[in-house]
mmCIF file of C-alpha atoms in Angstrom:
data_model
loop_
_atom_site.group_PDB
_atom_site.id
_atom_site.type_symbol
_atom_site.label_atom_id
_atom_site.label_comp_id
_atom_site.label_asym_id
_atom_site.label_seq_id
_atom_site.Cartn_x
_atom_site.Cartn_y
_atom_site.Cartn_z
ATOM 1 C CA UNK A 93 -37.310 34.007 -118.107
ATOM 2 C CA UNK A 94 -39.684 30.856 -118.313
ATOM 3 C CA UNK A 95 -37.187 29.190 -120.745
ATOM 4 C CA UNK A 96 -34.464 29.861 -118.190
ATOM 5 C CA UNK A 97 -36.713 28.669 -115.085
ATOM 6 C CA UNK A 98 -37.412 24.951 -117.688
ATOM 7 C CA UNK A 99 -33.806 24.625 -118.252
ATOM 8 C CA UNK A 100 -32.789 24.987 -115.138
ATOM 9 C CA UNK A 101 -35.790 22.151 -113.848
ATOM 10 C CA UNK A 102 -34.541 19.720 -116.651
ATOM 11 C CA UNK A 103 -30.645 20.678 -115.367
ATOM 12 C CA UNK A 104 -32.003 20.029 -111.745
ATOM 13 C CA UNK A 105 -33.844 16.550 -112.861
ATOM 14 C CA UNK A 106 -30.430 15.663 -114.665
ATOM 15 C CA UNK A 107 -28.112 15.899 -111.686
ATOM 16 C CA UNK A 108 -30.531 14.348 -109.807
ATOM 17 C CA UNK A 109 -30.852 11.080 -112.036
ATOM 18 C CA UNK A 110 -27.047 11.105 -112.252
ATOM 19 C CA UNK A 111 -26.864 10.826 -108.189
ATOM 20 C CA UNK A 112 -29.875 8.375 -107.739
ATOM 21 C CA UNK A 113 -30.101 5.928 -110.609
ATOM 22 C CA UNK A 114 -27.104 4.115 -108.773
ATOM 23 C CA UNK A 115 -28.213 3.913 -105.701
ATOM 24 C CA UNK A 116 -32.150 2.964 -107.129
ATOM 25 C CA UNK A 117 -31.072 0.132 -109.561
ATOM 26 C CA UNK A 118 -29.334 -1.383 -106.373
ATOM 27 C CA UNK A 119 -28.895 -5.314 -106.833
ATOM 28 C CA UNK A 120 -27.430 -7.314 -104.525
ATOM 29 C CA UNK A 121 -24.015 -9.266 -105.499
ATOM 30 C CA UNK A 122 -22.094 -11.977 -104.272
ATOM 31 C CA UNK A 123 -20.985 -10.982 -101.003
ATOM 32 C CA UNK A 124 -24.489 -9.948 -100.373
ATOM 33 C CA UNK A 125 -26.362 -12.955 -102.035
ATOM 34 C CA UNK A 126 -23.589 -15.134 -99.608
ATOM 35 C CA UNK A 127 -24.659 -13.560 -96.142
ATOM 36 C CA UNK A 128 -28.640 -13.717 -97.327
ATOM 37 C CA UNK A 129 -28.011 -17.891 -97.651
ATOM 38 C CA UNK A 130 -26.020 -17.888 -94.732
ATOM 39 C CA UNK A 131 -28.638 -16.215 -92.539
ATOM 40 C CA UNK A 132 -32.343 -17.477 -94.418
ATOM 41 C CA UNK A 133 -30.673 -21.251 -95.536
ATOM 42 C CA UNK A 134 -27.933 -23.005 -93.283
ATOM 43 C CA UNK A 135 -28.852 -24.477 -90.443
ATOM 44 C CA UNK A 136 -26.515 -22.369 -88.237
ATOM 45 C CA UNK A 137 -26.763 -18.692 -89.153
ATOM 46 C CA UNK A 138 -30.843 -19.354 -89.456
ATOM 47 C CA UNK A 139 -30.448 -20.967 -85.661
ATOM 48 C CA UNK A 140 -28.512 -17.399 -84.753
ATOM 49 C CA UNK A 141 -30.761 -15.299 -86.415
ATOM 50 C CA UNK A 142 -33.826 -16.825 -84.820
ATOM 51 C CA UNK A 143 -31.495 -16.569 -81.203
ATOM 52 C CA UNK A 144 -30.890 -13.108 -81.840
ATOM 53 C CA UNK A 145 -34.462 -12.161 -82.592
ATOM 54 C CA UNK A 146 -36.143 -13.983 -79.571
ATOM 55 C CA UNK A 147 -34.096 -12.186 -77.239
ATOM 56 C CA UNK A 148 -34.211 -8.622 -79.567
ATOM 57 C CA UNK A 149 -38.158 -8.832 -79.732
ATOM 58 C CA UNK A 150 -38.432 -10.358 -75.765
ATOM 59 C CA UNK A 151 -40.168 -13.852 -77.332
ATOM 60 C CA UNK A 152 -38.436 -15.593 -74.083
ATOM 61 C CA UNK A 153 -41.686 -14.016 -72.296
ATOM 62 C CA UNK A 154 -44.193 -16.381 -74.665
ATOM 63 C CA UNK A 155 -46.139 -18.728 -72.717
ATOM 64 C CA UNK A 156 -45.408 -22.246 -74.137
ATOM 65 C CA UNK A 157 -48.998 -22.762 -75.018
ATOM 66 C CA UNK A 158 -49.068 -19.268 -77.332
ATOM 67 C CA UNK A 159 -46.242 -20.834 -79.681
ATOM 68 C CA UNK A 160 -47.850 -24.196 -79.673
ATOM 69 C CA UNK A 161 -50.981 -22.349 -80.603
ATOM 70 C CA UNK A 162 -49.451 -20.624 -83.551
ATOM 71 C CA UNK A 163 -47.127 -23.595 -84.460
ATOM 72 C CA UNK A 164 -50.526 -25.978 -84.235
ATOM 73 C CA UNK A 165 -52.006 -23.529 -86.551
ATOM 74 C CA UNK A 166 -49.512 -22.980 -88.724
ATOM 75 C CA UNK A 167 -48.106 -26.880 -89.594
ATOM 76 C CA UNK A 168 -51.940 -27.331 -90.364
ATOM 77 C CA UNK A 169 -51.404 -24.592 -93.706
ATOM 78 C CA UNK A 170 -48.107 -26.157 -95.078
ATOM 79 C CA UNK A 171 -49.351 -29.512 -94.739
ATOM 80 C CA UNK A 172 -52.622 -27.883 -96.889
ATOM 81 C CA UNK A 173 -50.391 -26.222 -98.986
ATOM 82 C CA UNK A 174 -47.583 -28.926 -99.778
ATOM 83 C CA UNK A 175 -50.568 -31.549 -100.312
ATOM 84 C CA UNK A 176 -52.748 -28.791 -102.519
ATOM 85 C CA UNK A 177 -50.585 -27.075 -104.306
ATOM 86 C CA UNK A 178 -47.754 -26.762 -107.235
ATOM 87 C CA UNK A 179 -45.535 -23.889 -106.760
ATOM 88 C CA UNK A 180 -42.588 -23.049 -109.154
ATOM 89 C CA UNK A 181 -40.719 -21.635 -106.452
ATOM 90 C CA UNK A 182 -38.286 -18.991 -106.949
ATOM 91 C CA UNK A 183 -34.869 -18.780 -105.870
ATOM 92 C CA UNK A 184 -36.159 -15.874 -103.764
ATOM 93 C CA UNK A 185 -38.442 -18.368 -101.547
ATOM 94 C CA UNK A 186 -38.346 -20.376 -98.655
ATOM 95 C CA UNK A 187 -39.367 -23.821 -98.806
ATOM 96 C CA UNK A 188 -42.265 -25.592 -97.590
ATOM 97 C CA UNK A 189 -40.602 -28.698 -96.182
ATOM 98 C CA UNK A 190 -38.179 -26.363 -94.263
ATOM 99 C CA UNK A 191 -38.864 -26.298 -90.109
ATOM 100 C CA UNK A 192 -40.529 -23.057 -89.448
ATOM 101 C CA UNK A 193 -39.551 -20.818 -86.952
ATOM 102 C CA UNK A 194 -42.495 -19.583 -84.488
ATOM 103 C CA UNK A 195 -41.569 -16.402 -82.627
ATOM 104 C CA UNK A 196 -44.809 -15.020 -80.141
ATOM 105 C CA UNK A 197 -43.365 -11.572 -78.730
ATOM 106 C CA UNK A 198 -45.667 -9.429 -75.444
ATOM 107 C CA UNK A 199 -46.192 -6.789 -77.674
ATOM 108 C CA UNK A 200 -49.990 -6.117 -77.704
ATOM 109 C CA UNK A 201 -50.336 -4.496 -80.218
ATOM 110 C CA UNK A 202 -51.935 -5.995 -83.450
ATOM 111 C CA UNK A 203 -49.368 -7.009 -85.735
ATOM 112 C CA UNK A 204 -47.567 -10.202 -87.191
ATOM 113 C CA UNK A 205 -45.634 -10.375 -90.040
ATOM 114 C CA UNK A 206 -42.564 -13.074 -91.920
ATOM 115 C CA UNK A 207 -38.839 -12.508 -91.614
ATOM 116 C CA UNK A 208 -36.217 -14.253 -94.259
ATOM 117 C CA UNK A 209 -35.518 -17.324 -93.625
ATOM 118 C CA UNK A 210 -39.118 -19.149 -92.525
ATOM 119 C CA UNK A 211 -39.462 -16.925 -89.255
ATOM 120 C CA UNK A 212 -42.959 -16.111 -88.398
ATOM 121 C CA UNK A 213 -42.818 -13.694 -85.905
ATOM 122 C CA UNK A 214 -47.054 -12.896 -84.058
ATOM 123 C CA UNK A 215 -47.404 -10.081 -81.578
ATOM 124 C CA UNK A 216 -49.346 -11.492 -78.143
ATOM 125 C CA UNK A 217 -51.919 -8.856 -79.264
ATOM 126 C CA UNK A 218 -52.801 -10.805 -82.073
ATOM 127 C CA UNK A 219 -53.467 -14.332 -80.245
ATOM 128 C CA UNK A 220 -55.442 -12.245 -77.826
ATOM 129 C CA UNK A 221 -58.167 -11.165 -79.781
ATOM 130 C CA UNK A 222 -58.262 -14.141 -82.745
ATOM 131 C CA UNK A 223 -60.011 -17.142 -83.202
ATOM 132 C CA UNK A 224 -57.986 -19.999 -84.556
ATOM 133 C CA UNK A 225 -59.712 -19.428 -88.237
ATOM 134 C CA UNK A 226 -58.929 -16.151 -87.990
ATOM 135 C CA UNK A 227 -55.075 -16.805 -86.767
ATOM 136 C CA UNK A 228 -54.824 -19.063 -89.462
ATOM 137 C CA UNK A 229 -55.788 -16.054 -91.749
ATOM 138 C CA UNK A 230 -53.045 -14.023 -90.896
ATOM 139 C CA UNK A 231 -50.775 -16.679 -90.916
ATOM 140 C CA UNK A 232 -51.739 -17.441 -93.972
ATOM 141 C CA UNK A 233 -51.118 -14.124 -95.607
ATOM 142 C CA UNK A 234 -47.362 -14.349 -93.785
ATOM 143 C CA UNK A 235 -46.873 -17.694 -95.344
ATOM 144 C CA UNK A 236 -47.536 -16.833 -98.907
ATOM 145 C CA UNK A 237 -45.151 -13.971 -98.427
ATOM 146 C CA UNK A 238 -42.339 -16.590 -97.621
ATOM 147 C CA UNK A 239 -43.513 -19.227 -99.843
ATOM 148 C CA UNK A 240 -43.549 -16.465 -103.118
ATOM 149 C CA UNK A 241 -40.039 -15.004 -101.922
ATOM 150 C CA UNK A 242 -40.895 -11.660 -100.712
ATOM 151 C CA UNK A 243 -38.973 -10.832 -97.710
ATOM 152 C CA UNK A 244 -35.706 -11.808 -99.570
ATOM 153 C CA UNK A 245 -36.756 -9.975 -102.602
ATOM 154 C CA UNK A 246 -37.463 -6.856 -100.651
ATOM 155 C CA UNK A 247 -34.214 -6.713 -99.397
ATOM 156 C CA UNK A 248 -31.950 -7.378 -102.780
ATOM 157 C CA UNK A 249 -33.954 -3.998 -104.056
ATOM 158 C CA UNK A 250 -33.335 -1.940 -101.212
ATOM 159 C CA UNK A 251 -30.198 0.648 -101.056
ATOM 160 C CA UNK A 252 -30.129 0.435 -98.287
ATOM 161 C CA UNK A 253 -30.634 -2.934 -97.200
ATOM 162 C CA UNK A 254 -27.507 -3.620 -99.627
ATOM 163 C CA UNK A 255 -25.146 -1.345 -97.826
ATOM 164 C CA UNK A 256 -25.783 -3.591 -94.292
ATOM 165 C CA UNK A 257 -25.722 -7.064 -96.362
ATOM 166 C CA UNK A 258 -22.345 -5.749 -96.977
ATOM 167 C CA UNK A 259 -21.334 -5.343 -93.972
ATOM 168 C CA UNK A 260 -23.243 -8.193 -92.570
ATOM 169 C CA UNK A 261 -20.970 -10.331 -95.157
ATOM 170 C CA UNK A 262 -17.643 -8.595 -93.855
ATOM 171 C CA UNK A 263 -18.037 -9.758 -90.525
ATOM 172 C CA UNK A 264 -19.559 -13.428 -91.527
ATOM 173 C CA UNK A 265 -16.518 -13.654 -93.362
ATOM 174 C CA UNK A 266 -13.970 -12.766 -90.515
ATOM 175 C CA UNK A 267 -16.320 -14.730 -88.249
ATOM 176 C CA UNK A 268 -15.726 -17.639 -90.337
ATOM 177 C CA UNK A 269 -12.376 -16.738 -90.289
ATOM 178 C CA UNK A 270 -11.609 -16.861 -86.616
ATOM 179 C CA UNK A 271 -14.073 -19.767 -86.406
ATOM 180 C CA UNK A 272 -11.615 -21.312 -88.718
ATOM 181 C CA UNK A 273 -8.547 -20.803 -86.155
ATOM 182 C CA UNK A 274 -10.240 -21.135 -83.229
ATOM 183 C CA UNK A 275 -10.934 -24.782 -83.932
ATOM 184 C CA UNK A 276 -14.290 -26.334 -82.352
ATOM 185 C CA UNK A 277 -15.658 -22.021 -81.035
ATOM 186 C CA UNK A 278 -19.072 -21.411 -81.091
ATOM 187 C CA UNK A 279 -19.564 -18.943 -84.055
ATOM 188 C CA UNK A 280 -22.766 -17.710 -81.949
ATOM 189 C CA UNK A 281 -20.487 -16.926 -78.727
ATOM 190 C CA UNK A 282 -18.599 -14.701 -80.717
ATOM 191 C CA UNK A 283 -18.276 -10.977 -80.799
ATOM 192 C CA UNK A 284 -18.140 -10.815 -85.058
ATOM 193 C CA UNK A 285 -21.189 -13.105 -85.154
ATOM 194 C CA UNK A 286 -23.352 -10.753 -83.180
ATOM 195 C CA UNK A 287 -22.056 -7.480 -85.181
ATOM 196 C CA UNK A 288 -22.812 -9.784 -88.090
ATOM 197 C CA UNK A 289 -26.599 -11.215 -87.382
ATOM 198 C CA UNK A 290 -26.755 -7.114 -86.303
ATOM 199 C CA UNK A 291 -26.056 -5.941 -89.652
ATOM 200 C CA UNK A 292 -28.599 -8.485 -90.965
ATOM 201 C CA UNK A 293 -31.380 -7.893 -89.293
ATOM 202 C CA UNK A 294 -30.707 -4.038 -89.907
ATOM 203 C CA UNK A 295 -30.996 -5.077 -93.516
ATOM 204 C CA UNK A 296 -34.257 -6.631 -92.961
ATOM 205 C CA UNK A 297 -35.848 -3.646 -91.276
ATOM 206 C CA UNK A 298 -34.887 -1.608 -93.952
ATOM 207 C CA UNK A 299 -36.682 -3.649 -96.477
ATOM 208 C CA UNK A 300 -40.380 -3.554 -97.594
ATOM 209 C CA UNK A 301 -42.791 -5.538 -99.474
ATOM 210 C CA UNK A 302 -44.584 -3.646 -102.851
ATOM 211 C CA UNK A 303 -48.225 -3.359 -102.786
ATOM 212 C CA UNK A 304 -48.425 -5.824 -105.550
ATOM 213 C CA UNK A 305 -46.791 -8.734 -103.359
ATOM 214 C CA UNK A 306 -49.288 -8.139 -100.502
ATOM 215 C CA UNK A 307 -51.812 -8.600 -102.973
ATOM 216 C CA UNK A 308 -50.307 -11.739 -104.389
ATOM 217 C CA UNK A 309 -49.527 -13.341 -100.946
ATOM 218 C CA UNK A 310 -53.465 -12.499 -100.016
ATOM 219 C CA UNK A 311 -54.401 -14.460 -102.756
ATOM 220 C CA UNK A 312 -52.121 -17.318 -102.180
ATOM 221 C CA UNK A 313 -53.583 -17.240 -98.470
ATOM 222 C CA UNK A 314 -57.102 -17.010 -99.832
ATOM 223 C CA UNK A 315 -56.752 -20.619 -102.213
ATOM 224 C CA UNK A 316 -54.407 -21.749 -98.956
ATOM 225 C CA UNK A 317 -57.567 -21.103 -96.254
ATOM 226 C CA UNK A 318 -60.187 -22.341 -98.734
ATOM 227 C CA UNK A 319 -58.528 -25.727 -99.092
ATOM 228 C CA UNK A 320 -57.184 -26.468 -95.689
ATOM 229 C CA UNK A 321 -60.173 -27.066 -93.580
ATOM 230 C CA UNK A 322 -60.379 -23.198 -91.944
ATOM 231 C CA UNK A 323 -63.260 -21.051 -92.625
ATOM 232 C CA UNK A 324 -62.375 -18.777 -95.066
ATOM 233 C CA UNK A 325 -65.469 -16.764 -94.205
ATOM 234 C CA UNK A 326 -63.554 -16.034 -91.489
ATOM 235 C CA UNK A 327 -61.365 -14.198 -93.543
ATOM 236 C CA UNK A 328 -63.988 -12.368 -95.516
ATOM 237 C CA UNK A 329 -65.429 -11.196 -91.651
ATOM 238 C CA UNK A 330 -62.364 -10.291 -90.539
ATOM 239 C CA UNK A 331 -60.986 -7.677 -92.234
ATOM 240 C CA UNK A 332 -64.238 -5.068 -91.887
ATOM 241 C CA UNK A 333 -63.979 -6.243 -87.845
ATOM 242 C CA UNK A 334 -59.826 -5.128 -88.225
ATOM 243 C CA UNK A 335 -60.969 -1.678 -89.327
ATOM 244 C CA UNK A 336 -63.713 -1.037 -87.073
ATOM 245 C CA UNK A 337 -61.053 -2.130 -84.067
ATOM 246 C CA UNK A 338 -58.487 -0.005 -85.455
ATOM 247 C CA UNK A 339 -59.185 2.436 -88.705
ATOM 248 C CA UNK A 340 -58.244 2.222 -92.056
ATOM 249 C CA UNK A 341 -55.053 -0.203 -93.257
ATOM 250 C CA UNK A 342 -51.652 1.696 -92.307
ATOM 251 C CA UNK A 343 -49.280 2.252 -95.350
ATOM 252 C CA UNK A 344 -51.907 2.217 -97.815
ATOM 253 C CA UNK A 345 -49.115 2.959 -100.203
ATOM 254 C CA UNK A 346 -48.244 -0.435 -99.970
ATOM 255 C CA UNK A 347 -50.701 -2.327 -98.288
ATOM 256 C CA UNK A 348 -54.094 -3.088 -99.981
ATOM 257 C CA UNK A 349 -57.100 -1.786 -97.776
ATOM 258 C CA UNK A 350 -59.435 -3.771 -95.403
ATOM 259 C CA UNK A 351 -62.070 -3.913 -98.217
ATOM 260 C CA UNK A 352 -59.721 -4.796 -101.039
ATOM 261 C CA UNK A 353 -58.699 -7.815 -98.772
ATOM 262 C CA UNK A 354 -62.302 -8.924 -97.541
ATOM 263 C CA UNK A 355 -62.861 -9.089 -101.502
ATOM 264 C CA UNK A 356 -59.765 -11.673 -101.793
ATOM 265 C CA UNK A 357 -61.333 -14.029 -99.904
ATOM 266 C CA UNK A 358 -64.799 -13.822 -100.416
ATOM 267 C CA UNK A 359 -64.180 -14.674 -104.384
ATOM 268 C CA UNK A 360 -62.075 -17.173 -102.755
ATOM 269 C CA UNK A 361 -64.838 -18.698 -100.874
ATOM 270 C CA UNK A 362 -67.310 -18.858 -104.102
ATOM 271 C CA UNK A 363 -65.162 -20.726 -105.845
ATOM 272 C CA UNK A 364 -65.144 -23.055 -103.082
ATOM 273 C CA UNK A 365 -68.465 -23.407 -103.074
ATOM 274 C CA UNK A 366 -68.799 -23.956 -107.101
#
């Protein structure tokens, strides 16, 4: 009977390898790597996706001095980090002497994070609480994530993500299509070219960073603060604050905790000091 119960475990793990392995060694192809440039690297489709976004996530209701604030804060790191540093980019990452894209939505609560494409996206709840050292923290950590590739790599690995590039590249390519007949349209007034940025951003929800890239964009962020005239002490401070304000890290399984993090930046801040 226990032979019978193994073989039919190992049978079990077969069939389930045989359904899964597809779907879990996912890559994205042409059509997928096409609408990813389309959307995160020409001028247009990042202008649409940026459109779409500030009205999805309500960033129309920003006061003009919150996305000053951010953008202040922000041109200060890539000017640090283009004067400071060497980066072998990957094909994965957006470029440092690309425009940014600040996006301040009136959610309150705590939470900002970086969308393909050089879209930095900071919850009101954030700005309400931070000083400008600490702000510069966070964006930090959101620019090493765009600067090392992340968001784009998260979605070519995801199943799922794949299945709405595809379709996010079926209806770029009829948009482009009827773009192409239509003479001087607006692809952005067009029905396929919402369905299209739709299917994209779907794509992007449905992707994740791995624990290992928070940790490298961290210590990106940590060098970055160190060398750009913030207080990286500021850094070390603020992650014990974080947790007192609001528990331990969510989605430990891929986030590092509030302790790990402090630790990032206080070596960070030695070396400095050296």
């Amino acid at each position: 009977m226990r032979a019978m119960r193994l073989l039919h475990r190992v049978l079990a793990g077969l069939i389930i390898c045989i359904f899964l392995l597809p779907v879990a060694y996912c890559r994205a192809g042409e059509r997928e790597e096409a609408a990813i440039r389309y959307f995160t690297a020409e001028p247009a489709g990042r202008y649409y996706m940026y459109s779409f976004l500030r009205e999805k996530l309500k960033g129309e209701e920003a006061l003009p001095e919150e996305e000053n604030r951010v953008r202040r804060v922000l041109e200060k790191l890539i000017t640090a980090a283009i004067s400071v540093h060497e980066f072998s980019a990957s094909g994965e990452s957006w470029q440092l002497d690309s425009e940014p894209w600040v996006l301040v939505t009136p959610d309150e609560k705590f939470n900002a994070y970086a969308l393909p494409g050089g879209i930095f996206v900071v919850n009101r709840g954030v700005l309400n609480i931070l000083s400008d050292d600490e702000l510069a923290v966070i964006l930090a950590h959101e620019l090493g994530h765009q600067v090392l590739g992340h968001p784009v790599a998260a979605m070519k690995r995801s199943p799922l993500a794949c299945r709405y590039l595809r379709r996010a590249a079926k209806e770029l390519a009829k948009e482009l299509a009827a773009e192409g007949q239509a003479g001087d349209a607006e692809p952005e007034n067009t029905e396929l070219a919402r369905k299209s940025v739709e299917a994209f951003w779907e794509a992007v929800q449905l992707s994740h960073v791995l624990k290992r890239e928070e940790r490298e964009a961290d210590e990106w962020a940590a060098q970055l603060i160190a060398t750009s005239g913030f207080d990286v002490y500021a850094a070390v401070n603020l992650w014990p604050w974080l947790e007192e304000l609001y528990g331990p890290v969510p989605n430990a399984s891929n986030h590092l905790s509030y302790k790990e993090r402090s630790k990032i930046y206080e070596a960070a801040g030695r070396y400095v000091e050296q």
